[in-house]
PDB file of C-alpha atoms in Angstrom:
ATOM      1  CA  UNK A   5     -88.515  25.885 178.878  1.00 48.00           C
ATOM      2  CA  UNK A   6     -90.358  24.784 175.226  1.00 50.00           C
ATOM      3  CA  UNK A   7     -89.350  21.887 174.468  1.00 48.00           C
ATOM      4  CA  UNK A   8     -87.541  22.149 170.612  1.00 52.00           C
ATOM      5  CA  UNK A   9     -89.012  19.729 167.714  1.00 47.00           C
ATOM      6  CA  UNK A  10     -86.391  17.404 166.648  1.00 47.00           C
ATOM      7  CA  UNK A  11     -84.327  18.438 163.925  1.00 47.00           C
ATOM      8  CA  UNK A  12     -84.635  15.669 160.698  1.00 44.00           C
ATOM      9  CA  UNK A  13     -81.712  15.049 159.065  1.00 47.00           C
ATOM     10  CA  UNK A  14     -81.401  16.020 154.798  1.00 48.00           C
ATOM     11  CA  UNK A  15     -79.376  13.323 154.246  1.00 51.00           C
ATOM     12  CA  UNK A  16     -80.063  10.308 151.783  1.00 50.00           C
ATOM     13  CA  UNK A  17     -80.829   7.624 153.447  1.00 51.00           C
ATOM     14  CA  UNK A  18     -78.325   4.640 152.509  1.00 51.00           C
ATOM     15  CA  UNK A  19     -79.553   2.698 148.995  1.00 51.00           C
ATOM     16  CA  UNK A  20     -79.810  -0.967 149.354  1.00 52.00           C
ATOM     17  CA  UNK A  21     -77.015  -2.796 147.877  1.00 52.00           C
ATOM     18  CA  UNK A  22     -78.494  -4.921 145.522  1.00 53.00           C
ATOM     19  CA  UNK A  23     -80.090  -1.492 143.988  1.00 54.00           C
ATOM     20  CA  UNK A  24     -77.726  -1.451 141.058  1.00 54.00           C
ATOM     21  CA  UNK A  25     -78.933  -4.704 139.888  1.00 59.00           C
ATOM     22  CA  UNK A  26     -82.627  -3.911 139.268  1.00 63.00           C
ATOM     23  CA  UNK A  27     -82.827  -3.313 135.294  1.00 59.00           C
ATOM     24  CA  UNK A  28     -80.454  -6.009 134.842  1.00 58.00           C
ATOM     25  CA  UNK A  29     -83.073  -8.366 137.031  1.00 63.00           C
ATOM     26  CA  UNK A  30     -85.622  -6.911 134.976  1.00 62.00           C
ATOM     27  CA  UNK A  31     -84.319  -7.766 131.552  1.00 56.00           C
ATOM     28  CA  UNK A  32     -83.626 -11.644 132.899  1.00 59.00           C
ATOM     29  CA  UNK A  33     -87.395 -11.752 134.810  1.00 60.00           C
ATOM     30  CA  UNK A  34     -88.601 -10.655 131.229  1.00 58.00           C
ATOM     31  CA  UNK A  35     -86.232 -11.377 128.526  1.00 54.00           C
ATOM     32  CA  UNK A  36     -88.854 -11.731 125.839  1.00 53.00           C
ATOM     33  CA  UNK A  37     -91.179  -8.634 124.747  1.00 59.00           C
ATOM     34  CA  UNK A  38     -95.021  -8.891 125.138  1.00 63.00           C
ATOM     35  CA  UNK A  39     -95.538  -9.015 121.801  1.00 63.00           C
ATOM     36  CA  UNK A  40     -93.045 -11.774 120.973  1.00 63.00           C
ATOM     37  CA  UNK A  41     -94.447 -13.804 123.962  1.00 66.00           C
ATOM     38  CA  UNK A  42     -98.299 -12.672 123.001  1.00 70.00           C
ATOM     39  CA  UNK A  43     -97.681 -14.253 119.138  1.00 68.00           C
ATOM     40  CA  UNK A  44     -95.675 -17.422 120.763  1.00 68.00           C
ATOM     41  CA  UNK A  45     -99.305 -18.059 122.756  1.00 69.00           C
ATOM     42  CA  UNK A  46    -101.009 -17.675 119.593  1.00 69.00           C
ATOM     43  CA  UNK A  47     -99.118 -20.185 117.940  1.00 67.00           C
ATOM     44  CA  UNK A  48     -98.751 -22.675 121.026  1.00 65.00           C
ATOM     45  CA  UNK A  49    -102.936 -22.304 121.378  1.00 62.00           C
ATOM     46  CA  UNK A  50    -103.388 -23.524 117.565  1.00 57.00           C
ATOM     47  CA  UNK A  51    -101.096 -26.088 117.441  1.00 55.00           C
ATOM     48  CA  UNK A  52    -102.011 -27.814 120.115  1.00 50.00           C
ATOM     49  CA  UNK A  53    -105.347 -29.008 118.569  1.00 51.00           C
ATOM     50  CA  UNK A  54    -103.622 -30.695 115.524  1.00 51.00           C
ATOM     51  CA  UNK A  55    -100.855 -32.527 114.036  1.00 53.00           C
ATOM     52  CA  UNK A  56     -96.904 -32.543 114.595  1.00 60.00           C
ATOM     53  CA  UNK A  57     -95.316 -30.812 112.360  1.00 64.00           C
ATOM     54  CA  UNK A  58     -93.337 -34.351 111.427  1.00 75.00           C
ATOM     55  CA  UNK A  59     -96.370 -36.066 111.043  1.00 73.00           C
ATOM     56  CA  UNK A  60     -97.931 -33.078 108.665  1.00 72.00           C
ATOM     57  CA  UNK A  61     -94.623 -32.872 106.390  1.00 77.00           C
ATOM     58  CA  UNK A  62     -95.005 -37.203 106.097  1.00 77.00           C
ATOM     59  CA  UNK A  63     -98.725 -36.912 105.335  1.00 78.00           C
ATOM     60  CA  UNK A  64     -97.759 -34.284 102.899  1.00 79.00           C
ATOM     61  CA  UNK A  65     -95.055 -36.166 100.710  1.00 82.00           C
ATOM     62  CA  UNK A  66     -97.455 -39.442 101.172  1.00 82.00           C
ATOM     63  CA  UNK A  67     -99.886 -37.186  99.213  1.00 83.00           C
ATOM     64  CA  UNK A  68     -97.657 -35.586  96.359  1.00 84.00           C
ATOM     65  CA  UNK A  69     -96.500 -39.608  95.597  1.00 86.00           C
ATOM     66  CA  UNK A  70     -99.777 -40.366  95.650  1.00 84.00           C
ATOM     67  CA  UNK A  71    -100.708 -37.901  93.213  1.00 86.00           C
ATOM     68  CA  UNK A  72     -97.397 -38.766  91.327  1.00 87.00           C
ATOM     69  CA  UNK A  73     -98.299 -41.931  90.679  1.00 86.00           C
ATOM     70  CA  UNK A  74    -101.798 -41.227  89.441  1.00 84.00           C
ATOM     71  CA  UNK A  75    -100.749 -39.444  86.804  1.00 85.00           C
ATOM     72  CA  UNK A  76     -98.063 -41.878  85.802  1.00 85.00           C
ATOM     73  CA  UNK A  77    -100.617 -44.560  85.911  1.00 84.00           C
ATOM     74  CA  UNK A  78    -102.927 -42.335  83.924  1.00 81.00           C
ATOM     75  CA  UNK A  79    -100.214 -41.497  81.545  1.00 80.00           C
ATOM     76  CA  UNK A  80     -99.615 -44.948  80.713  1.00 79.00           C
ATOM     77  CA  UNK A  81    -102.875 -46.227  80.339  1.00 77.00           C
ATOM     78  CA  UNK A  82    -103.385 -42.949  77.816  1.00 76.00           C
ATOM     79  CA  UNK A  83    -100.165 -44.794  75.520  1.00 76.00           C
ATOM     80  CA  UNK A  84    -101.866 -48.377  76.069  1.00 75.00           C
ATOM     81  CA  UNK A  85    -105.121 -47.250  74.117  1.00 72.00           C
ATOM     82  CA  UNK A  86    -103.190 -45.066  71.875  1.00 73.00           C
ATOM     83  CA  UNK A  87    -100.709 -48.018  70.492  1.00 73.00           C
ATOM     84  CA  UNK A  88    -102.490 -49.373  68.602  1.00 78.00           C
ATOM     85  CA  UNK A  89    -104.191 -46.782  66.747  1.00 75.00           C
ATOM     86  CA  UNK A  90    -101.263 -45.492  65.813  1.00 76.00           C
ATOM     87  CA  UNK A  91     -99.449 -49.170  65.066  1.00 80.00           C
ATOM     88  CA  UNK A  92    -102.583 -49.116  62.910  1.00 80.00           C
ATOM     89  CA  UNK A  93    -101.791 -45.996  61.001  1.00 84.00           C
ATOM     90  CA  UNK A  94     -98.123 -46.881  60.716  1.00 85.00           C
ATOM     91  CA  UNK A  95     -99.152 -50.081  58.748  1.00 86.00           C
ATOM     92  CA  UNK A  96    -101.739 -48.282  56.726  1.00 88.00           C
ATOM     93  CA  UNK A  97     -99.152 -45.935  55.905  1.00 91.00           C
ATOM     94  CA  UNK A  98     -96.447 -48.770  55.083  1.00 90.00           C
ATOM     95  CA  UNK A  99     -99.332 -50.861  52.898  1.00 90.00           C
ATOM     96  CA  UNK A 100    -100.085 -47.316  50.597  1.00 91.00           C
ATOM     97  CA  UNK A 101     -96.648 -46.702  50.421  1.00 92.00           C
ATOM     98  CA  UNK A 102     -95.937 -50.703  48.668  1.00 91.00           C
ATOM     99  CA  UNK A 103     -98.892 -50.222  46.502  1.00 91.00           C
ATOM    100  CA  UNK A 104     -97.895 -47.006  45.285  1.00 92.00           C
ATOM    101  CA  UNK A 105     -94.700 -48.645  44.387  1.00 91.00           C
ATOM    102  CA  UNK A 106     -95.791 -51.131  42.627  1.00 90.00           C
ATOM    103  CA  UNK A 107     -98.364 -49.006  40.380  1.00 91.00           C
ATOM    104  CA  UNK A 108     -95.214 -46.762  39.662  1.00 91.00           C
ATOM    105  CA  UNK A 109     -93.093 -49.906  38.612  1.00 89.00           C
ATOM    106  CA  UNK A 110     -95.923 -51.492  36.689  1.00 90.00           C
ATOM    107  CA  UNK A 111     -96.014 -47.988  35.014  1.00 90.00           C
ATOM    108  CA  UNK A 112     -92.615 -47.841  34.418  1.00 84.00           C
ATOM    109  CA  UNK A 113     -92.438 -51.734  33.144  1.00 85.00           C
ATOM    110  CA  UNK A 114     -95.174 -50.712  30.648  1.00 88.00           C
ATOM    111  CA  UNK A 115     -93.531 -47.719  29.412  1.00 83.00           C
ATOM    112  CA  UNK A 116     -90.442 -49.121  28.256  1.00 78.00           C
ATOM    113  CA  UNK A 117     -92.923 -52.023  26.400  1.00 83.00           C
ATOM    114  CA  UNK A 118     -94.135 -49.367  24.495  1.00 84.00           C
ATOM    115  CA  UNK A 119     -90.619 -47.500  24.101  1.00 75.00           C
ATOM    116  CA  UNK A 120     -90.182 -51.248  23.076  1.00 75.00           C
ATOM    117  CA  UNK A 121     -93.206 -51.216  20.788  1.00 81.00           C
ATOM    118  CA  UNK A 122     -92.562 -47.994  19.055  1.00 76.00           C
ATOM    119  CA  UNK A 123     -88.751 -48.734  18.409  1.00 70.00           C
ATOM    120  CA  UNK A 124     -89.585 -51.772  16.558  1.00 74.00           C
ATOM    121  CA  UNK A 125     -92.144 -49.877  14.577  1.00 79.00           C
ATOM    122  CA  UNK A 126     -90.119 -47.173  13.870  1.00 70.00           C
ATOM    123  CA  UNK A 127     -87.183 -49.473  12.187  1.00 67.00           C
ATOM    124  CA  UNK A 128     -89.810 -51.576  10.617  1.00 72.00           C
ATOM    125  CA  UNK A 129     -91.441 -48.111   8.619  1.00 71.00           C
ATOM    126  CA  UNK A 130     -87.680 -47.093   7.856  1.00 63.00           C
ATOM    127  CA  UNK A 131     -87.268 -50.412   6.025  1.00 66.00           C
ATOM    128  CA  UNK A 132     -90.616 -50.477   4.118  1.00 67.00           C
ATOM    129  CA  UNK A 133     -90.148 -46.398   3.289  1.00 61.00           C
ATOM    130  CA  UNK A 134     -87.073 -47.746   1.514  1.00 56.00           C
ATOM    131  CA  UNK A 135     -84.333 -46.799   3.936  1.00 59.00           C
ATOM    132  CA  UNK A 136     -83.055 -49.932   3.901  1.00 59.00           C
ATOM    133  CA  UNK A 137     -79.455 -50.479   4.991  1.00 63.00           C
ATOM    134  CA  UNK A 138     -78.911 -46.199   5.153  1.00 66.00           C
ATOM    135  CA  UNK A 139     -81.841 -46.510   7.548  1.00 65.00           C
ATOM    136  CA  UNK A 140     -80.709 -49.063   9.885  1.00 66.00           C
ATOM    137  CA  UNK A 141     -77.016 -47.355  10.027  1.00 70.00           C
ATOM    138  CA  UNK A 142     -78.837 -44.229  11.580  1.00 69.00           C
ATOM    139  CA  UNK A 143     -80.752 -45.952  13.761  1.00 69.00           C
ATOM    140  CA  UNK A 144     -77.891 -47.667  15.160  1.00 71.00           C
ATOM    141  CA  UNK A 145     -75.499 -44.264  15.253  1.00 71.00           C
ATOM    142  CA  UNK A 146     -78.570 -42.403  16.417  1.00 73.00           C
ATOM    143  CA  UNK A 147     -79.066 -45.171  19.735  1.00 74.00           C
ATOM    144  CA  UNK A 148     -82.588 -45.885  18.589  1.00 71.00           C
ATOM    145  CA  UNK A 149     -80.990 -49.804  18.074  1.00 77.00           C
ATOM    146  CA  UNK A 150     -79.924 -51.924  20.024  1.00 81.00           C
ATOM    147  CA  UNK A 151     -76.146 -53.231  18.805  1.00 87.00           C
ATOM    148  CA  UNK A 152     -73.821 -55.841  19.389  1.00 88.00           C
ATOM    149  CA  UNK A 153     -69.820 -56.185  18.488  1.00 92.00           C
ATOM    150  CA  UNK A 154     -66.825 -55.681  19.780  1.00 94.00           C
ATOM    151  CA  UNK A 155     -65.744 -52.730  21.705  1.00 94.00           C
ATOM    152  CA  UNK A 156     -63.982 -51.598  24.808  1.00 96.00           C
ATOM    153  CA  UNK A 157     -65.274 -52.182  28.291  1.00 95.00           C
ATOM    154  CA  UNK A 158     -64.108 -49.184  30.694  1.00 96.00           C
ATOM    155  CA  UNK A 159     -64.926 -48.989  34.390  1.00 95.00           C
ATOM    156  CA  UNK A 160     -64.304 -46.159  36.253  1.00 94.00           C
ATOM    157  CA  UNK A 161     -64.974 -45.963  40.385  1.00 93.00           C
ATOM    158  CA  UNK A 162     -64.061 -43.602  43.376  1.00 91.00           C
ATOM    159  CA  UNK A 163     -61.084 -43.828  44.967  1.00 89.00           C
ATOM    160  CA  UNK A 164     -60.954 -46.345  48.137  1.00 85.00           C
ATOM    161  CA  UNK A 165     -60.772 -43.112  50.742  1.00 74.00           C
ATOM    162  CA  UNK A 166     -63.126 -41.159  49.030  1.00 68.00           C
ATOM    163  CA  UNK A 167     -64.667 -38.350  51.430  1.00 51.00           C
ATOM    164  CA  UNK A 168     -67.095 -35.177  50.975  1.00 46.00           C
ATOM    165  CA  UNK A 169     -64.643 -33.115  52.597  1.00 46.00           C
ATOM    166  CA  UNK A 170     -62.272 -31.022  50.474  1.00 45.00           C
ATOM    167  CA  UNK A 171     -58.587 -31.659  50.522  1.00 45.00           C
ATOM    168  CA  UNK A 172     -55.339 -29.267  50.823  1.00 42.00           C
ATOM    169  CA  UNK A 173     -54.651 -29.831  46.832  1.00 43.00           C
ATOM    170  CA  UNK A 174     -57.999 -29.311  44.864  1.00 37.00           C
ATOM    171  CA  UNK A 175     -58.193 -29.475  41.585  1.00 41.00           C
ATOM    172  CA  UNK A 176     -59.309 -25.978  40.556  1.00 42.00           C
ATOM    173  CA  UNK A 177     -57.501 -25.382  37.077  1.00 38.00           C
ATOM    174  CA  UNK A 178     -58.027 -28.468  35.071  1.00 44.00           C
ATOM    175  CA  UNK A 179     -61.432 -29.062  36.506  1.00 44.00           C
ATOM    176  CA  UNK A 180     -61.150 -32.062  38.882  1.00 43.00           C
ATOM    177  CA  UNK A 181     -62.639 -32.963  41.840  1.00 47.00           C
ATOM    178  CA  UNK A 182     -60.648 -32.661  45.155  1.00 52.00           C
ATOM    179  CA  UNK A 183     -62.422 -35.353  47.368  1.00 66.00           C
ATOM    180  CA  UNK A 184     -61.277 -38.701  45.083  1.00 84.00           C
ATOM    181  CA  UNK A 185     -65.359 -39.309  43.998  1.00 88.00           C
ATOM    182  CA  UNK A 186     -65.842 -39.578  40.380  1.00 91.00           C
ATOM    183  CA  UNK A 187     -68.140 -36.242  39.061  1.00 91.00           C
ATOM    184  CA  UNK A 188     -70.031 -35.559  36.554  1.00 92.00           C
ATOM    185  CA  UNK A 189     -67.429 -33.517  34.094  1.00 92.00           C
ATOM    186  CA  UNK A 190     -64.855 -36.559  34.428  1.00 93.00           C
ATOM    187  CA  UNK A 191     -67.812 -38.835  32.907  1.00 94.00           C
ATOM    188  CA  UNK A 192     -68.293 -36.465  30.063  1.00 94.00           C
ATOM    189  CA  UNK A 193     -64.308 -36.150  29.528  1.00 94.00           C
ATOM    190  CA  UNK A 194     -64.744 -39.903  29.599  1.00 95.00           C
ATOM    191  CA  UNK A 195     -67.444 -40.312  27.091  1.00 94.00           C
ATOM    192  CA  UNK A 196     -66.242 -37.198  24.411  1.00 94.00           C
ATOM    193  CA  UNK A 197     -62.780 -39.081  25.000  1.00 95.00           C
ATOM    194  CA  UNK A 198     -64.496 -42.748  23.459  1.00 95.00           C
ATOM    195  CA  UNK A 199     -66.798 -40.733  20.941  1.00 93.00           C
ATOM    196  CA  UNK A 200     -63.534 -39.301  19.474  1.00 94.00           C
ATOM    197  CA  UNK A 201     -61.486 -42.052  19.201  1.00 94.00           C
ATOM    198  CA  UNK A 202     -64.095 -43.933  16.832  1.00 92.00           C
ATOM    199  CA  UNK A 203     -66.901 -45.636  19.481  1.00 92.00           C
ATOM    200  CA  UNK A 204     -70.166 -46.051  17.195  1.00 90.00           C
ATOM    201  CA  UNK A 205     -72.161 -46.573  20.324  1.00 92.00           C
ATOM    202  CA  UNK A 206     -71.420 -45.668  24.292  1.00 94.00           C
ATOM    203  CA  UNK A 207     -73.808 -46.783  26.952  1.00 94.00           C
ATOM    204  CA  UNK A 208     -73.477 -46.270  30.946  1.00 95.00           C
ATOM    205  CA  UNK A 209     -74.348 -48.904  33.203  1.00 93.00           C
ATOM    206  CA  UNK A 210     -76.551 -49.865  30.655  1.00 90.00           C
ATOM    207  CA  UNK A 211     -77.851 -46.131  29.973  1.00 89.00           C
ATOM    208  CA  UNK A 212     -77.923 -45.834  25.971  1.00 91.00           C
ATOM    209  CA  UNK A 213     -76.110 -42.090  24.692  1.00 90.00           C
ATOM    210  CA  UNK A 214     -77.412 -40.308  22.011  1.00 86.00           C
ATOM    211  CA  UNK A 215     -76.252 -37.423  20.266  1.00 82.00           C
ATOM    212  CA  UNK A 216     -79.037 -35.490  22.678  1.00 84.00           C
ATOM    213  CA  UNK A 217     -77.974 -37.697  25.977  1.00 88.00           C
ATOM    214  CA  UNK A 218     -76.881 -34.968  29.141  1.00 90.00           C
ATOM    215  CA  UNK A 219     -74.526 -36.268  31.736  1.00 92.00           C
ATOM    216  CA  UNK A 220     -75.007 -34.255  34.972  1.00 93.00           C
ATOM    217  CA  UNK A 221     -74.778 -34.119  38.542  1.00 90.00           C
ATOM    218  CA  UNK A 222     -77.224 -34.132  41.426  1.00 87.00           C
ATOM    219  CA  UNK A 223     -75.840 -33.753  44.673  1.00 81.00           C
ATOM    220  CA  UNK A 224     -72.494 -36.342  44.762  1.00 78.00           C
ATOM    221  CA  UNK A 225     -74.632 -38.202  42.292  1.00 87.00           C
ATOM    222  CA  UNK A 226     -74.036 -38.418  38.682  1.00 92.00           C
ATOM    223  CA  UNK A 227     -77.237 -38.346  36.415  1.00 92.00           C
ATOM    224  CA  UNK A 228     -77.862 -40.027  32.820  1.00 91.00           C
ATOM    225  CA  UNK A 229     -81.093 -38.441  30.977  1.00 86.00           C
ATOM    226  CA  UNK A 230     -81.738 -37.474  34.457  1.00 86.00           C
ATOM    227  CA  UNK A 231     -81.299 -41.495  35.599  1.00 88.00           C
ATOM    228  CA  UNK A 232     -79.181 -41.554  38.621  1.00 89.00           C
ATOM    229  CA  UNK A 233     -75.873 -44.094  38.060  1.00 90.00           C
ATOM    230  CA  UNK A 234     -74.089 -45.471  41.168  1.00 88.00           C
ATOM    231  CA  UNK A 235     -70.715 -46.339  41.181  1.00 90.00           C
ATOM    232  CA  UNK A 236     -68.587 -47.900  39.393  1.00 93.00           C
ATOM    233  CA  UNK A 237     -69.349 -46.698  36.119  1.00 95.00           C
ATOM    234  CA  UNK A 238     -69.392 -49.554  33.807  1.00 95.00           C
ATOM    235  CA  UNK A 239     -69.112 -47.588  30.378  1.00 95.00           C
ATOM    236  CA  UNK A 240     -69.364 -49.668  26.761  1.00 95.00           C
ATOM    237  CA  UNK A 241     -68.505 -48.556  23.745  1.00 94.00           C
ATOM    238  CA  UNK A 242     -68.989 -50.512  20.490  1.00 93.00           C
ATOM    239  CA  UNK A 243     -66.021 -50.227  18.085  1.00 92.00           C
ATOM    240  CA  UNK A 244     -62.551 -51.448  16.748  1.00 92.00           C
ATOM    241  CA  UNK A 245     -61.345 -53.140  20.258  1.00 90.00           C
ATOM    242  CA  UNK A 246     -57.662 -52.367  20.060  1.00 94.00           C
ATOM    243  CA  UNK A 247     -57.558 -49.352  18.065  1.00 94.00           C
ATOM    244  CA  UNK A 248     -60.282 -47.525  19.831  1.00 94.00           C
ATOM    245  CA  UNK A 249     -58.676 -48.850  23.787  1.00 94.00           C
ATOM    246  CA  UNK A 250     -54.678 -47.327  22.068  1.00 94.00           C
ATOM    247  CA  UNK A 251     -56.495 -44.325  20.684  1.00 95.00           C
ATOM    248  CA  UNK A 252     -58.796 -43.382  24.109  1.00 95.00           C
ATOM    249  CA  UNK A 253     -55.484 -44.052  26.353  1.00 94.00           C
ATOM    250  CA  UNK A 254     -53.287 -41.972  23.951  1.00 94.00           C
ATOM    251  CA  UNK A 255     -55.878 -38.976  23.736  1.00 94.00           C
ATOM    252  CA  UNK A 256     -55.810 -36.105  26.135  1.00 94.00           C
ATOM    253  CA  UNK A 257     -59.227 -37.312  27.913  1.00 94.00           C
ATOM    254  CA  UNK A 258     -57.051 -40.805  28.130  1.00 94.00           C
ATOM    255  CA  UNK A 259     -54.212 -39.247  29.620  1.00 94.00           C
ATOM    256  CA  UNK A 260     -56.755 -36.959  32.111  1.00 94.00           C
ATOM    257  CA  UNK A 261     -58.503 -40.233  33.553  1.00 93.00           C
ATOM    258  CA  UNK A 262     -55.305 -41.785  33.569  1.00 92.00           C
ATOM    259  CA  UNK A 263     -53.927 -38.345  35.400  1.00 92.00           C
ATOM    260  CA  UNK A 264     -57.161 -38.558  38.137  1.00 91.00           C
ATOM    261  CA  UNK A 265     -55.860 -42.522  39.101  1.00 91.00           C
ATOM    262  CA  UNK A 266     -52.352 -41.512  39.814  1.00 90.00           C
ATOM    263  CA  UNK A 267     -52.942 -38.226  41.436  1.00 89.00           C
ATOM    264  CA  UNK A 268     -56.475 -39.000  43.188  1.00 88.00           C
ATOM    265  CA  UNK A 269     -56.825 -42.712  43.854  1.00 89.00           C
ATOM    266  CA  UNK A 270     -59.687 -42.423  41.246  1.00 92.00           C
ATOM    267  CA  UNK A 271     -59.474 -46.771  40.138  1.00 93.00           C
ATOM    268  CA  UNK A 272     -59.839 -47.028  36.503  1.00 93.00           C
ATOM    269  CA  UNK A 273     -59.839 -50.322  34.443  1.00 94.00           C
ATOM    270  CA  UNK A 274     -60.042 -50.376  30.653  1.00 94.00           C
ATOM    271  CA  UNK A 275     -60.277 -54.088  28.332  1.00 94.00           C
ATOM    272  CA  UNK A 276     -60.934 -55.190  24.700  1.00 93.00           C
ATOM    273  CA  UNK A 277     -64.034 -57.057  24.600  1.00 93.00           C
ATOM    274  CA  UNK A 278     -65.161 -59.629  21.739  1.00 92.00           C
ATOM    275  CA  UNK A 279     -68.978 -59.209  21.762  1.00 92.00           C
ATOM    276  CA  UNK A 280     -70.525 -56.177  23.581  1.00 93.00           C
ATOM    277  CA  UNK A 281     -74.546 -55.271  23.721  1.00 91.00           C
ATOM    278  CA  UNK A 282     -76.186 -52.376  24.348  1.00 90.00           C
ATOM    279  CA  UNK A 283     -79.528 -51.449  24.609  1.00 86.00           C
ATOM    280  CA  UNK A 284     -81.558 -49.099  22.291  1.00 81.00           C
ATOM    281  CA  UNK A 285     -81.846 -45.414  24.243  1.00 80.00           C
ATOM    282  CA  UNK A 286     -85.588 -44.820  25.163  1.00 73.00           C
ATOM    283  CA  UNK A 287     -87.742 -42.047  22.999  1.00 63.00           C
ATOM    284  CA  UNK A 288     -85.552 -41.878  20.106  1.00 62.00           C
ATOM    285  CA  UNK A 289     -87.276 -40.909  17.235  1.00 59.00           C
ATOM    286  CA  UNK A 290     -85.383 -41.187  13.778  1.00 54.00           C
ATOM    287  CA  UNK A 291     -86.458 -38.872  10.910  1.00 59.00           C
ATOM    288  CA  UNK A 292     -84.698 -38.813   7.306  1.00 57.00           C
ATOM    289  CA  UNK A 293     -84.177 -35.905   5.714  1.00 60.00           C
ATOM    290  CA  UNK A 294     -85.801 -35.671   1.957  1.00 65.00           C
ATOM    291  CA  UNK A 295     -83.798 -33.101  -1.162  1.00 66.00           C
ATOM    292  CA  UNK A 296     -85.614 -30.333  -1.840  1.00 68.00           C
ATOM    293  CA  UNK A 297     -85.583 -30.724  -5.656  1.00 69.00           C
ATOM    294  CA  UNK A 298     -88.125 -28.156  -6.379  1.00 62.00           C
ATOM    295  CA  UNK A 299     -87.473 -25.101  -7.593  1.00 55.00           C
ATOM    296  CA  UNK A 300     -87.222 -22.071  -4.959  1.00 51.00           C
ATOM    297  CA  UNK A 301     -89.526 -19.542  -5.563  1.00 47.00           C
ATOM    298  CA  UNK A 302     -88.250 -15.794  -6.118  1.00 47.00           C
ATOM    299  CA  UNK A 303     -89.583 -13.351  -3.829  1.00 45.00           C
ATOM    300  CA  UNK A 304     -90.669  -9.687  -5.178  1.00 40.00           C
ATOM    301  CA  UNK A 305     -88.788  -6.798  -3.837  1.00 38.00           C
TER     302      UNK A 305
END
């Protein structure tokens, strides 16, 4: 009887039991992608021929102080040979300056000689072209003289806490200034005031008026024939002592400067004086007026 072949069995053989575990033994056996570990060469194979990376970063800094301090060193060096040249330039600039200022005051000194000059000229041509007494009287009212007498000696300053800033109570309708500095309009109240009450001659802090003399104002300063005053204002006036001090304090430019002390700390001082002198006002020039005693002629129509 044949012999049958052996039947094989379709069933799956058993798995081993560690099976399960082979992708998770693959990802630990190689964790890091071939790329990764392929750049990771590259980088291990050229560092290893040079520096640390602590040593490069030392070497580094070493250089950039290096460098640092070369152009510090440079930089002063530079200001070392430039010092002088411009100490040098300074002082050149400082010497022109003091000669310039001493041509202008040489200039100025010899102007007021010949102001001098032609003063003295011009009263000695009044009294030869017959003028006499009428000639000297206008040369004194006019300021081209220099007079002496008694008078009134008036100072007027700013107030002790005088400011630039402008105060809660300004003095908009009568014209005063709200910060307690003297201006320009209270010096020409001032000077109208002494002219009225009977002064023959006024002079600022030694500034000579004349009938064509302009107080004004520059900034806080207070210009005289465009001279700038500082304070206080020392103003003389030539006249009857008491009767032109009672008229001035009576009058209503009196009673304003008298208003800007007790309202605005303005200080004002006013005294008879014995013997006052003031000088003659620069470029004055005094002309007399001659009667026509001719006979007008008639025109045709």
């Amino acid at each position: 009887m044949p012999q049958q072949p052996p039947v094989r069995s379709t069933r799956t053989p058993p798995s081993r039991p560690d099976a399960s575990m082979s992708l998770l033994t693959n990802v630990m056996d190689h964790s890091l992608d071939d790329g990764y570990a392929e750049a990771a060469a590259r980088k291990k194979a050229a560092g290893s021929g040079g520096l640390p990376r602590t040593l490069r970063a030392k070497l580094g800094l070493a250089a950039g102080l290096v460098l640092a301090a070369l152009v510090v060193t440079v930089g002063a060096a530079q200001a070392r040979v430039a010092a002088p040249v411009v100490a040098k330039e300074r002082q050149e600039l400082l010497d022109r300056i003091d000669r310039e200022t001493k041509t202008a005051d040489d200039l100025e000194g010899a102007v007021d000689q010949l102001r001098d000059d032609v003063g003295a000229r011009q009263r000695e041509a009044l009294k030869k072209s017959g003028g006499g007494e009428q000639a000297e009287l206008v040369g004194i009212l006019s300021g081209a003289t220099a007079v002496h007498g008694p008078g009134v000696k008036l100072v007027v300053d700013d107030a002790k806490e005088a400011s630039s800033g402008g105060g809660a109570n300004p003095r908009e309708t009568t014209g005063f200034a709200d910060t307690g500095r003297v201006r320009d309009r209270d010096m020409q109240r001032v000077v109208n005031g002494l002219w009225a009450s009977g002064a023959e001659a006024v002079a600022i802090n030694g500034q000579r008026l004349t009938a064509l003399s302009a107080i004004r104002a520059a900034g806080d300063a207070i210009l005289v024939d465009n001279k700038p005053l500082v304070p206080p204002y020392t103003v003389l006036a030539v006249g009857d002592g008491e009767r032109l001090s009672t008229r001035f304090q009576d009058s209503a430019d009196g009673l304003y400067l008298n208003a800007l002390q007790e309202n605005y700390g303005i200080r004002t001082n006013i005294s008879v004086q014995s013997d006052l002198r003031l000088p003659a006002a620069p470029s004055v020039i005094v002309r007399t007026a001659q009667p026509n005693t001719g006979k007008t002629e008639k025109g045709t129509s």
